[in-house]
Structures are given as C-alpha cells and as structure tokens.
PDB file of C-alpha atoms and ligand atoms in Angstrom:
ATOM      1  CA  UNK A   1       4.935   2.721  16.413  1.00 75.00           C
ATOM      2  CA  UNK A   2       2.033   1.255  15.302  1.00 79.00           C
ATOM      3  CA  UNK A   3       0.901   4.234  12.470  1.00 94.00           C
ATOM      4  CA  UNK A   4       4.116   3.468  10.892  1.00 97.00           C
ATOM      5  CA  UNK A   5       4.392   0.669   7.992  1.00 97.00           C
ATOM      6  CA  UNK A   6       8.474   0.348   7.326  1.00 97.00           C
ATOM      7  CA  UNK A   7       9.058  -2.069   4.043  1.00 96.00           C
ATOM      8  CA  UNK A   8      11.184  -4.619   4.384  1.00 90.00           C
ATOM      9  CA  UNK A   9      10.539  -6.179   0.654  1.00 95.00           C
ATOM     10  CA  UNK A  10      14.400  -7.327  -0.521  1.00 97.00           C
ATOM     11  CA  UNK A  11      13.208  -5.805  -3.981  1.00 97.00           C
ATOM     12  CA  UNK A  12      12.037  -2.099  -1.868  1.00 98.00           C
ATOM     13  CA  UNK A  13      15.809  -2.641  -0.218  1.00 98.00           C
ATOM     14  CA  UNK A  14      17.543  -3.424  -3.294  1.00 98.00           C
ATOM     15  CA  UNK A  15      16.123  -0.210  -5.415  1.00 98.00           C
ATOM     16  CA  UNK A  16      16.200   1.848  -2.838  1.00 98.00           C
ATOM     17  CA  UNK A  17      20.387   1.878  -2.272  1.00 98.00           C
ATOM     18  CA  UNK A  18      20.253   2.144  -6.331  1.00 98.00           C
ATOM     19  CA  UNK A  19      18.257   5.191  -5.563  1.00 98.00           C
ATOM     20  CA  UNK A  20      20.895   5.985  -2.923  1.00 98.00           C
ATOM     21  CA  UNK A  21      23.924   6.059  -5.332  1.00 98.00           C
ATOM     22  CA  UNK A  22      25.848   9.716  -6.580  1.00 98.00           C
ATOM     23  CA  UNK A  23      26.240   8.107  -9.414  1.00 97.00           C
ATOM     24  CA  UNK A  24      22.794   7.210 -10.438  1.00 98.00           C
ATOM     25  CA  UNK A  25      21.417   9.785 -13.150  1.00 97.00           C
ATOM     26  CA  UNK A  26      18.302  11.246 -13.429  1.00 97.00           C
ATOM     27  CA  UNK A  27      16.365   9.041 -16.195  1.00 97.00           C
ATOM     28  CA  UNK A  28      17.587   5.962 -13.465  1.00 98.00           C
ATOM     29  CA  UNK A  29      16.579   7.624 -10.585  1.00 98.00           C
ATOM     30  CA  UNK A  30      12.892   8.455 -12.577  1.00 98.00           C
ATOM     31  CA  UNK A  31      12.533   5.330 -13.656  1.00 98.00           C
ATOM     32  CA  UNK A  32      13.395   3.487  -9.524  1.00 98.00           C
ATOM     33  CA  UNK A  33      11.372   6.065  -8.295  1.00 98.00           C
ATOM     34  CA  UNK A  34       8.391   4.884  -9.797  1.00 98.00           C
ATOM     35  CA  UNK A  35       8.854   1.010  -9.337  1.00 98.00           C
ATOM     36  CA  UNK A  36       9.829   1.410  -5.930  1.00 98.00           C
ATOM     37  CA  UNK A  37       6.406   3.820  -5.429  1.00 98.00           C
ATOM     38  CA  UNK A  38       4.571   1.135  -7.073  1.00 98.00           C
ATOM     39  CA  UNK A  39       5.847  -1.898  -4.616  1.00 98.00           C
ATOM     40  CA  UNK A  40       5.309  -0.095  -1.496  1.00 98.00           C
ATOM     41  CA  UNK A  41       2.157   0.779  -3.233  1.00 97.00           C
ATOM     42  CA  UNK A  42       0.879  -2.863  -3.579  1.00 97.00           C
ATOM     43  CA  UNK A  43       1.994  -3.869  -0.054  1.00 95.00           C
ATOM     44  CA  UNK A  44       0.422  -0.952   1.365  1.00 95.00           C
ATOM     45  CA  UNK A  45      -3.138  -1.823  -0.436  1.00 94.00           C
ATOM     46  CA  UNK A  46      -3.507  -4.983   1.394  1.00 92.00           C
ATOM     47  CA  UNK A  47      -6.125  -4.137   3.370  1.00 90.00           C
ATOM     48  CA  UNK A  48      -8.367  -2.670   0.892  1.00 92.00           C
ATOM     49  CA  UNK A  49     -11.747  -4.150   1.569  1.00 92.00           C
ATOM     50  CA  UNK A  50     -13.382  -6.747  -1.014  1.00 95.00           C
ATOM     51  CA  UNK A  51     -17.155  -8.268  -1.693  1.00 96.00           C
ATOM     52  CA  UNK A  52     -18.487 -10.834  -3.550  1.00 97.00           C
ATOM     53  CA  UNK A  53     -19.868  -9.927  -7.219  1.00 97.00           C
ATOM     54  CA  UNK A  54     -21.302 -12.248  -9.690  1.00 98.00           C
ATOM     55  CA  UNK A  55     -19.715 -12.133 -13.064  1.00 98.00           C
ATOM     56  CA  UNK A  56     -20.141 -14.767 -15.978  1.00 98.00           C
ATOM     57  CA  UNK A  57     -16.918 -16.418 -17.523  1.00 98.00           C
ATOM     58  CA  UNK A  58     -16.729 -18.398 -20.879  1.00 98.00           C
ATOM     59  CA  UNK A  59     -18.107 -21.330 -19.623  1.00 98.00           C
ATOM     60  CA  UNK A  60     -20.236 -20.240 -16.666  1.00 98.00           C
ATOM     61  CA  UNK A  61     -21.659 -17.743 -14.193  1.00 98.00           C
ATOM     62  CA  UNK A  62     -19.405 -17.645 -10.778  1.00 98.00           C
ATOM     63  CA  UNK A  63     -18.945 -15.034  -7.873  1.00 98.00           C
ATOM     64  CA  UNK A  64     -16.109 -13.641  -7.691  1.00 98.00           C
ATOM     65  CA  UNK A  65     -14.518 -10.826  -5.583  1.00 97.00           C
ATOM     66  CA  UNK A  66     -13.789  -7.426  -6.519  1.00 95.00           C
ATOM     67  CA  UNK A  67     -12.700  -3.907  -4.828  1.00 93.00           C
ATOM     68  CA  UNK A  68     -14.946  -2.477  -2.120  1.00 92.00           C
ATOM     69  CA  UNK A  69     -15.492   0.687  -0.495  1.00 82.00           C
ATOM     70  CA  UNK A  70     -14.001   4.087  -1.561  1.00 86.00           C
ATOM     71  CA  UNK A  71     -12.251   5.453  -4.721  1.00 92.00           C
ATOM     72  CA  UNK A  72      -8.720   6.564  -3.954  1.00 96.00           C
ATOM     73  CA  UNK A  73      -7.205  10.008  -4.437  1.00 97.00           C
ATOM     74  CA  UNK A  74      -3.598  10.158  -4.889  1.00 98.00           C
ATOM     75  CA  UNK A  75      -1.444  13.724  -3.813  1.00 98.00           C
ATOM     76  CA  UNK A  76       1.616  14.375  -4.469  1.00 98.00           C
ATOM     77  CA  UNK A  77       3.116  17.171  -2.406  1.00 97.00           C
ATOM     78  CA  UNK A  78       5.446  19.330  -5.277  1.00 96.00           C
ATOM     79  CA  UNK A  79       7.648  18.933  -7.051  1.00 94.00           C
ATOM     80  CA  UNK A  80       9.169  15.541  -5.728  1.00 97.00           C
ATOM     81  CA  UNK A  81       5.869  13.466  -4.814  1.00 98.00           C
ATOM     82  CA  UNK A  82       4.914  13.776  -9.069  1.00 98.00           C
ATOM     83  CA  UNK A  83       7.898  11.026  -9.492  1.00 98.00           C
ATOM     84  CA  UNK A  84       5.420   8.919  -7.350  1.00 98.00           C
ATOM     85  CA  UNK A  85       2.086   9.934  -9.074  1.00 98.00           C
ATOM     86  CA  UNK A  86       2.414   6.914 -11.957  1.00 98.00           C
ATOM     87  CA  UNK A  87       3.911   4.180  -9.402  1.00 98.00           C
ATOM     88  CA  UNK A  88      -0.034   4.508  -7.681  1.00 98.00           C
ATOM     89  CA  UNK A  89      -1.715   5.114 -10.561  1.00 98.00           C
ATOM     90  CA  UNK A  90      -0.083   1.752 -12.308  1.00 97.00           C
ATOM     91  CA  UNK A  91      -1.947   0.094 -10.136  1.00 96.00           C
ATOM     92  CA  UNK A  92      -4.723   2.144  -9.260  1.00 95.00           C
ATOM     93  CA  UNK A  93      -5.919   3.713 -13.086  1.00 95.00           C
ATOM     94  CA  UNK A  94      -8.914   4.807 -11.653  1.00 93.00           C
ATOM     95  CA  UNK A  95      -7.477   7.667  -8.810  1.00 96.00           C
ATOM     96  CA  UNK A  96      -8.381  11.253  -8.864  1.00 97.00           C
ATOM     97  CA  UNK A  97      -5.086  13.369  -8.700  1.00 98.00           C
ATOM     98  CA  UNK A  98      -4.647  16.516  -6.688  1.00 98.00           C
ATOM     99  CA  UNK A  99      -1.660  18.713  -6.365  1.00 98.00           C
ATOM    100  CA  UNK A 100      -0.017  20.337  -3.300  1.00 97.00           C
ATOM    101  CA  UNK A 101       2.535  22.742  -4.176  1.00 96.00           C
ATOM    102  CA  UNK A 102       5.097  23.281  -1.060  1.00 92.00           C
ATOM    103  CA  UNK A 103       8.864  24.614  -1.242  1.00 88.00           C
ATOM    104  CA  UNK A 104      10.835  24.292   2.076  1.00 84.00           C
ATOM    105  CA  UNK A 105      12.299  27.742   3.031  1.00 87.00           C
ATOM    106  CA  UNK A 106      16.343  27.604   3.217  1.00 85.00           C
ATOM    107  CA  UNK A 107      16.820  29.267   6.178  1.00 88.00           C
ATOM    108  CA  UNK A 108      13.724  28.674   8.396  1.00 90.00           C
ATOM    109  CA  UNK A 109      12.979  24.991   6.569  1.00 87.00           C
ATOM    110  CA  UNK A 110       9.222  26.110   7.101  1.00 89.00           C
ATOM    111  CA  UNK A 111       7.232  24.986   4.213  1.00 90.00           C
ATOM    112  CA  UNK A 112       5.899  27.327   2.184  1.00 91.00           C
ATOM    113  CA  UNK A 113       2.133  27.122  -0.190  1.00 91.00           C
ATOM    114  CA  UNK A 114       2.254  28.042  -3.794  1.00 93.00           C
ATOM    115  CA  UNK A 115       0.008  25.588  -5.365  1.00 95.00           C
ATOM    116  CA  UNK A 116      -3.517  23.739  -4.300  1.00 95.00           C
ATOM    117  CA  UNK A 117      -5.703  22.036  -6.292  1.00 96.00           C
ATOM    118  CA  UNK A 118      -7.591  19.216  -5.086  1.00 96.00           C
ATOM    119  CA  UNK A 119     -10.221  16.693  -6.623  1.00 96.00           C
ATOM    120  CA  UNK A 120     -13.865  17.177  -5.391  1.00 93.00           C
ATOM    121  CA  UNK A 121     -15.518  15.563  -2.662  1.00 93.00           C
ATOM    122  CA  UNK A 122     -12.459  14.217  -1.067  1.00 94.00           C
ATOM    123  CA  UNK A 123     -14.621  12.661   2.356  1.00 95.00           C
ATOM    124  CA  UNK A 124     -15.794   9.729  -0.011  1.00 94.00           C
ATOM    125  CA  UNK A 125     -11.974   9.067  -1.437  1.00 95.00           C
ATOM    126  CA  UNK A 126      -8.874   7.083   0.381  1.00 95.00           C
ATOM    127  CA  UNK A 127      -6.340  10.011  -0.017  1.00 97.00           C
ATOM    128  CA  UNK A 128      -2.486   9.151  -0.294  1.00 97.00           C
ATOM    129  CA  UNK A 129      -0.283  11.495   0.088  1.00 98.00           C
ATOM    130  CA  UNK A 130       3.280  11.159  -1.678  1.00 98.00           C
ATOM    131  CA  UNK A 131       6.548  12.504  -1.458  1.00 98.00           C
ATOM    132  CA  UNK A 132       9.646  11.026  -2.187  1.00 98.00           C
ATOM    133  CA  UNK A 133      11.585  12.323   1.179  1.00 98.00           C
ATOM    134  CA  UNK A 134      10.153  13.409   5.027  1.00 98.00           C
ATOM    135  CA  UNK A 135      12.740  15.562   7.022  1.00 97.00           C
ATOM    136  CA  UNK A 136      11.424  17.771   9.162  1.00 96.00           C
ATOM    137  CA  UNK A 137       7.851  16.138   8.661  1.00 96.00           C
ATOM    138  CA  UNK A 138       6.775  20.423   7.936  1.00 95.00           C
ATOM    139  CA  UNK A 139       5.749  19.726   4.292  1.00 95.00           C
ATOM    140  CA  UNK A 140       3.908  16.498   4.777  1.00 97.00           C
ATOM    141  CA  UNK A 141       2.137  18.074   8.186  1.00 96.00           C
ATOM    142  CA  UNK A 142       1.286  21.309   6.357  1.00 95.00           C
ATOM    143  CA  UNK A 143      -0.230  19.031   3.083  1.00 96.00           C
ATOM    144  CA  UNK A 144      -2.318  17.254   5.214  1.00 96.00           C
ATOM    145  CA  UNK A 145      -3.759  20.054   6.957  1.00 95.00           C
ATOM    146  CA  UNK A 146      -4.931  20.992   3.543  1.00 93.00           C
ATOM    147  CA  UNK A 147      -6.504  17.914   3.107  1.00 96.00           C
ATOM    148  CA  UNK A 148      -8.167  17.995   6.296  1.00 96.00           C
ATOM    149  CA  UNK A 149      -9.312  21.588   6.031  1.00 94.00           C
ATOM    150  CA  UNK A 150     -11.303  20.588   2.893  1.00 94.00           C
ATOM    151  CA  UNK A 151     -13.015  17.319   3.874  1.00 95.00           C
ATOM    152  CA  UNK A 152     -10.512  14.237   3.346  1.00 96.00           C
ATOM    153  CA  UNK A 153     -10.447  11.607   6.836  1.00 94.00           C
ATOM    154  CA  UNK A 154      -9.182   8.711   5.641  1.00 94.00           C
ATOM    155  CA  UNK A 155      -5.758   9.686   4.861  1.00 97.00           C
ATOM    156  CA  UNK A 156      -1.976   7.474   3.830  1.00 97.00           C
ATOM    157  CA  UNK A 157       1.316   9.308   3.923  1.00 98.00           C
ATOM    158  CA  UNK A 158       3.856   7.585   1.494  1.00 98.00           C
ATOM    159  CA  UNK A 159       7.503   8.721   1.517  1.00 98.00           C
ATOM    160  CA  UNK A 160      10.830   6.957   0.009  1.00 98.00           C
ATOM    161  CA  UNK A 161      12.746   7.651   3.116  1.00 98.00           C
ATOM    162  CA  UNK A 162      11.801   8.791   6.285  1.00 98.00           C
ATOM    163  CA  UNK A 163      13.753  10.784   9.022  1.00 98.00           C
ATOM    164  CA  UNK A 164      13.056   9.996  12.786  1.00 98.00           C
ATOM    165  CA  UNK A 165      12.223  13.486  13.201  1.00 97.00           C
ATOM    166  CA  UNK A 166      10.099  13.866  10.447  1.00 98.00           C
ATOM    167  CA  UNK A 167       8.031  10.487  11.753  1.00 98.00           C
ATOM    168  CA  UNK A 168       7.980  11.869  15.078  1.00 97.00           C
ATOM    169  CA  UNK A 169       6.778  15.337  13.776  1.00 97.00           C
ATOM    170  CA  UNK A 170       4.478  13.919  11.586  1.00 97.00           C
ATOM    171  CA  UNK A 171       2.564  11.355  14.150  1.00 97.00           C
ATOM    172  CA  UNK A 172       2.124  13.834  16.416  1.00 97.00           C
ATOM    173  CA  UNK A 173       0.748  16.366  14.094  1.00 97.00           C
ATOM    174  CA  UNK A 174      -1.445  14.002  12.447  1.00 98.00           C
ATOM    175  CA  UNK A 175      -1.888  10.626  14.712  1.00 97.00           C
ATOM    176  CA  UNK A 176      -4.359   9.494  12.717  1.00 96.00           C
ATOM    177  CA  UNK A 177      -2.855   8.278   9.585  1.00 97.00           C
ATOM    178  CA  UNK A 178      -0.863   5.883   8.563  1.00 97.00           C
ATOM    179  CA  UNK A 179       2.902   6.884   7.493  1.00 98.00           C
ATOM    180  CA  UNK A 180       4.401   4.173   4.394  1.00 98.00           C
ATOM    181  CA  UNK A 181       7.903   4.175   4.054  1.00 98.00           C
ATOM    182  CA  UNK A 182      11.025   2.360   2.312  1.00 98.00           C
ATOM    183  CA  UNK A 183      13.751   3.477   5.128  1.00 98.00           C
ATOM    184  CA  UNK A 184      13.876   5.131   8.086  1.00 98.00           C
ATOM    185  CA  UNK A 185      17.341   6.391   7.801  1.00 98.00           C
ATOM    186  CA  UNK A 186      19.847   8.226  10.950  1.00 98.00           C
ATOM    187  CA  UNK A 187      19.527  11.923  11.663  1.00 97.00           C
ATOM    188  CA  UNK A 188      18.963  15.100  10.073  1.00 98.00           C
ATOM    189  CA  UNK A 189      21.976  17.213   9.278  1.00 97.00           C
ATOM    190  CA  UNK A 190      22.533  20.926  10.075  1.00 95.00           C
ATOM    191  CA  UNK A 191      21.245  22.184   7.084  1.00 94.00           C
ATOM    192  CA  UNK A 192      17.673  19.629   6.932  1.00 94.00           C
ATOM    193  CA  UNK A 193      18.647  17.375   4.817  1.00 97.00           C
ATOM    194  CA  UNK A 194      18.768  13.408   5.126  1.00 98.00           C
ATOM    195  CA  UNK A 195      21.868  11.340   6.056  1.00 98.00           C
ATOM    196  CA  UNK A 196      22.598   9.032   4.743  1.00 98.00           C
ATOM    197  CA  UNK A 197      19.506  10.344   2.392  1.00 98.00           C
ATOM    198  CA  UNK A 198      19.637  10.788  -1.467  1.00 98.00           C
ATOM    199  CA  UNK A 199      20.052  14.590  -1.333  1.00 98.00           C
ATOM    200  CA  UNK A 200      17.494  16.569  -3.096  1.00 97.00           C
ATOM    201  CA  UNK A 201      14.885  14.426  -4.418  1.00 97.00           C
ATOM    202  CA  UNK A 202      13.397  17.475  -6.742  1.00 97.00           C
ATOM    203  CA  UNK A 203      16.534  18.126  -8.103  1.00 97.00           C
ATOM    204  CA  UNK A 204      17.423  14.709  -8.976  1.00 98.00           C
ATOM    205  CA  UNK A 205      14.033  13.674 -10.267  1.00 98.00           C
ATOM    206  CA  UNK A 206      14.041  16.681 -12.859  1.00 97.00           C
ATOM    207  CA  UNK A 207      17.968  17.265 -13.428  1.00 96.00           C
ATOM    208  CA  UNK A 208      18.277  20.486 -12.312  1.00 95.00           C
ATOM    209  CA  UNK A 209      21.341  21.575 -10.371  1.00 81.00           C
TER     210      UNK A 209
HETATM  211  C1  PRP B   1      11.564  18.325  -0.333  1.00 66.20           C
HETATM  212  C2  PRP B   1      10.788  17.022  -0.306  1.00 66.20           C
HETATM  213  C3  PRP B   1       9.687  17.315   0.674  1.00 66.20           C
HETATM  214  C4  PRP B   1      10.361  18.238   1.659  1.00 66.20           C
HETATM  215  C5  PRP B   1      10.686  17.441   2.898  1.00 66.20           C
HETATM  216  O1  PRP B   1      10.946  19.240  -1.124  1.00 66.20           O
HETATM  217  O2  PRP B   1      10.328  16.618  -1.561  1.00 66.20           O
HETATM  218  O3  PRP B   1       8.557  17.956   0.098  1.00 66.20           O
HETATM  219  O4  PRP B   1      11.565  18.698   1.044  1.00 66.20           O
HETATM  220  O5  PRP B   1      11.201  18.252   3.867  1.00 66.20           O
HETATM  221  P1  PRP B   1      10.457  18.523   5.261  1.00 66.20           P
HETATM  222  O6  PRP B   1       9.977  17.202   5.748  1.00 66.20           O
HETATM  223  O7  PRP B   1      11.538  19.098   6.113  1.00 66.20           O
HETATM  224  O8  PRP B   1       9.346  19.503   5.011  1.00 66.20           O
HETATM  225  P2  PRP B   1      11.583  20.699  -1.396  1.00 66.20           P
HETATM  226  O9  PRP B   1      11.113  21.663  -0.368  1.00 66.20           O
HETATM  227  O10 PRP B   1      13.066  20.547  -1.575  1.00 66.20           O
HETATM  228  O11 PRP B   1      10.883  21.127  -2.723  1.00 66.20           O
HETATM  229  P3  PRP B   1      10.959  20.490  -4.190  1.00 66.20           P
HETATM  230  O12 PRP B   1      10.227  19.165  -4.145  1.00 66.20           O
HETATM  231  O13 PRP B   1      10.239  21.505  -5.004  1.00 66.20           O
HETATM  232  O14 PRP B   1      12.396  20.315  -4.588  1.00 66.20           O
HETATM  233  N1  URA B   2      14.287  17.151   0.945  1.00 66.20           N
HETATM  234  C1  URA B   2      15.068  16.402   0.130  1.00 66.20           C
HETATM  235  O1  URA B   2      14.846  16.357  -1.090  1.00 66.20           O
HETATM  236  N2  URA B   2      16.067  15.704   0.679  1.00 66.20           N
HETATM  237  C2  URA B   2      16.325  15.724   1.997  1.00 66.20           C
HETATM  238  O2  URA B   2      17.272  15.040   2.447  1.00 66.20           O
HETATM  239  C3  URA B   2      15.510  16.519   2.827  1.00 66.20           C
HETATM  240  C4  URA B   2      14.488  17.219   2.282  1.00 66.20           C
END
C-alpha cells in the first residue's frame, strides 16, 4: 500500500524487539520509546521541502539551504503517544503540541473522548499524529477526525507497531494520510490486543499495573 511507510532501519529493528521484551522495565522501555520515535522520525522527514537562503559564514557570504514550507504540529493521542512527544520534538524544537485524550472501551474497544486541546490554526501546520500502538485503527481514526473537524489537511500517522487491521481500518477511514510505522506485526487477539505486540503500551510507559 502505497500510504503506508514500514521501517526497515536495522537500528528501528533492533530497539524495537528490546521494546518487545517482558523483561524490559519501564525507565528502558521510556527511554527506546523515544529513540525509536525519533529515528522513524528523521526517516519520515525526508521529504520536507527546502530553498535556498543566503547566510554569511566566518569567512564569507554563501547560500545555503534551509527548511521550507509549513511549521509542524505534533499530537499525541493519550496517554501512550506522550512517550513519543520528545522523540519529534528532538528534532523538530520548534512544533506546536496538541493533546488528544482517547481510552479504548474494554468491552466494545470503541474509543472513547476525554481530552482535546489543539494548537491554533492547524491548516498552516504538518500535523503528526503519534501513538505508540494501532489495533483496531478506532483511536487513531477517531483522533484524526478531530483534526479534520477543526482545520488540519496535511496530516502523518506515526505508530510503534501496527496491526493489519488497524492499517486497513485506518486507510480506509482516512486515505489520505500517510501511516509511519516500525512493524506491522500478525493478528489481533480476542481481547484487541497485539500479537506478538508489547502489551499495553500506557501501562508500560508509566508503570502502572
Ligand atoms: C492504546 C493505544 C492506542 C489504542 C490503540 O491506548 O495507545 O491509543 O490503545 O487501540 P485501537 O487501535 O484499537 O484504538 P489505550 O486505549 O489502552 O489507552 P491508554 O493509552 O490511556 O493506555
Ligand atoms: N493498545 C495497546 O497498548 N496494546 C495493544 O496491543 C493494543 C492496543
């Protein structure tokens, strides 16, 4: 599918079956989750548009290029996506940050709203969206209809590891953007979650269960 990017960087591979790992604690799993954000970041960027500038050096005026076009926004769909907020923002200081606030109901896996709170005039940004983990594709659908609903159209979904589901669900609720992601991994299970996976991203970003 062509609105799907899947990395294949050895260093993306390597940190992602760290990631992976029962065994890997929380400070760890923190700490990959932002590096691995910040490489898929940097390989995603590649087509960000450059012109010419003139600047002057120590010995001499030269042109030179620098970034083009639009500021970026960066949203991370809560709680998971924040683990992703300073890989982007490492390399991209500059970026506005809004917050989506979405739980996935148990039962029904339907997402559910408790939290919006975008930056201003998001037509004029590049808005990437980020969460850790795409199952169903619900929370990352519902997240950009937000976006869409209050002016953004130049959108980037980035996710850790993607289900086929969730990709399917996804491009077909939203085939304009592009979808960023570190694996695409088997199935979903019975209950919605991953396999192989890393279980509950939320819960092993911030320790709690
Ligand atoms: C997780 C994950 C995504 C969502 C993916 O969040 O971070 O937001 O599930 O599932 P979906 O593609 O089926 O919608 P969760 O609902 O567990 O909330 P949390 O981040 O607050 O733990
Ligand atoms: N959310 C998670 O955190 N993990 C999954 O496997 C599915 C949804």
């Amino acid at each position: 599918m062509k609105n799907v990017t899947v990395f294949d960087h050895p260093l993306i591979q390597h940190k992602i079956s760290i990631l992976r790992k029962i065994e890997t604690g929380n400070k760890e799993f923190r700490e990959l989750v932002e590096e691995i954000t910040m490489l898929m970041c940097y390989e995603s960027l590649r087509d960000l548009s450059l012109e010419e500038v003139e600047i002057t050096t120590p010995i001499t005026k030269t042109t030179t290029k620098m970034l083009a076009g639009r500021k970026m926004a960066v949203v991370p769909i809560l709680r998971a996506g924040l683990g992703m907020v300073n890989g982007v923002l490492n390399l991209v200081p500059a970026a506005k940050v809004g917050h989506i606030g979405l739980y996935r109901d148990e039962e029904t896996l339907e997402p559910q709203e408790y939290y919006c709170k975008l930056p201003a005039n998001l037509e004029t940004r590049d808005v990437f969206v980020v969460d850790p983990m795409l199952a169903t594709g619900g929370s990352a659908a519902a997240a950009i209809d937000f976006i869409k609903q209050r002016g953004g159209d130049n959108i980037r979904f980035m996710c850790i590891i993607a289900a086929p589901e969730g990709i399917e669900a996804l491009s077909k609720a939203h085939p304009d953007i592009q979808i960023y992601c570190g694996h695409v991994d088997e199935k979903l299970n019975e209950h919605g979650y991953i396999v192989p996976g890393l279980g509950d991203a939320g819960d092993r970003i911030f320790g709690t269960k």
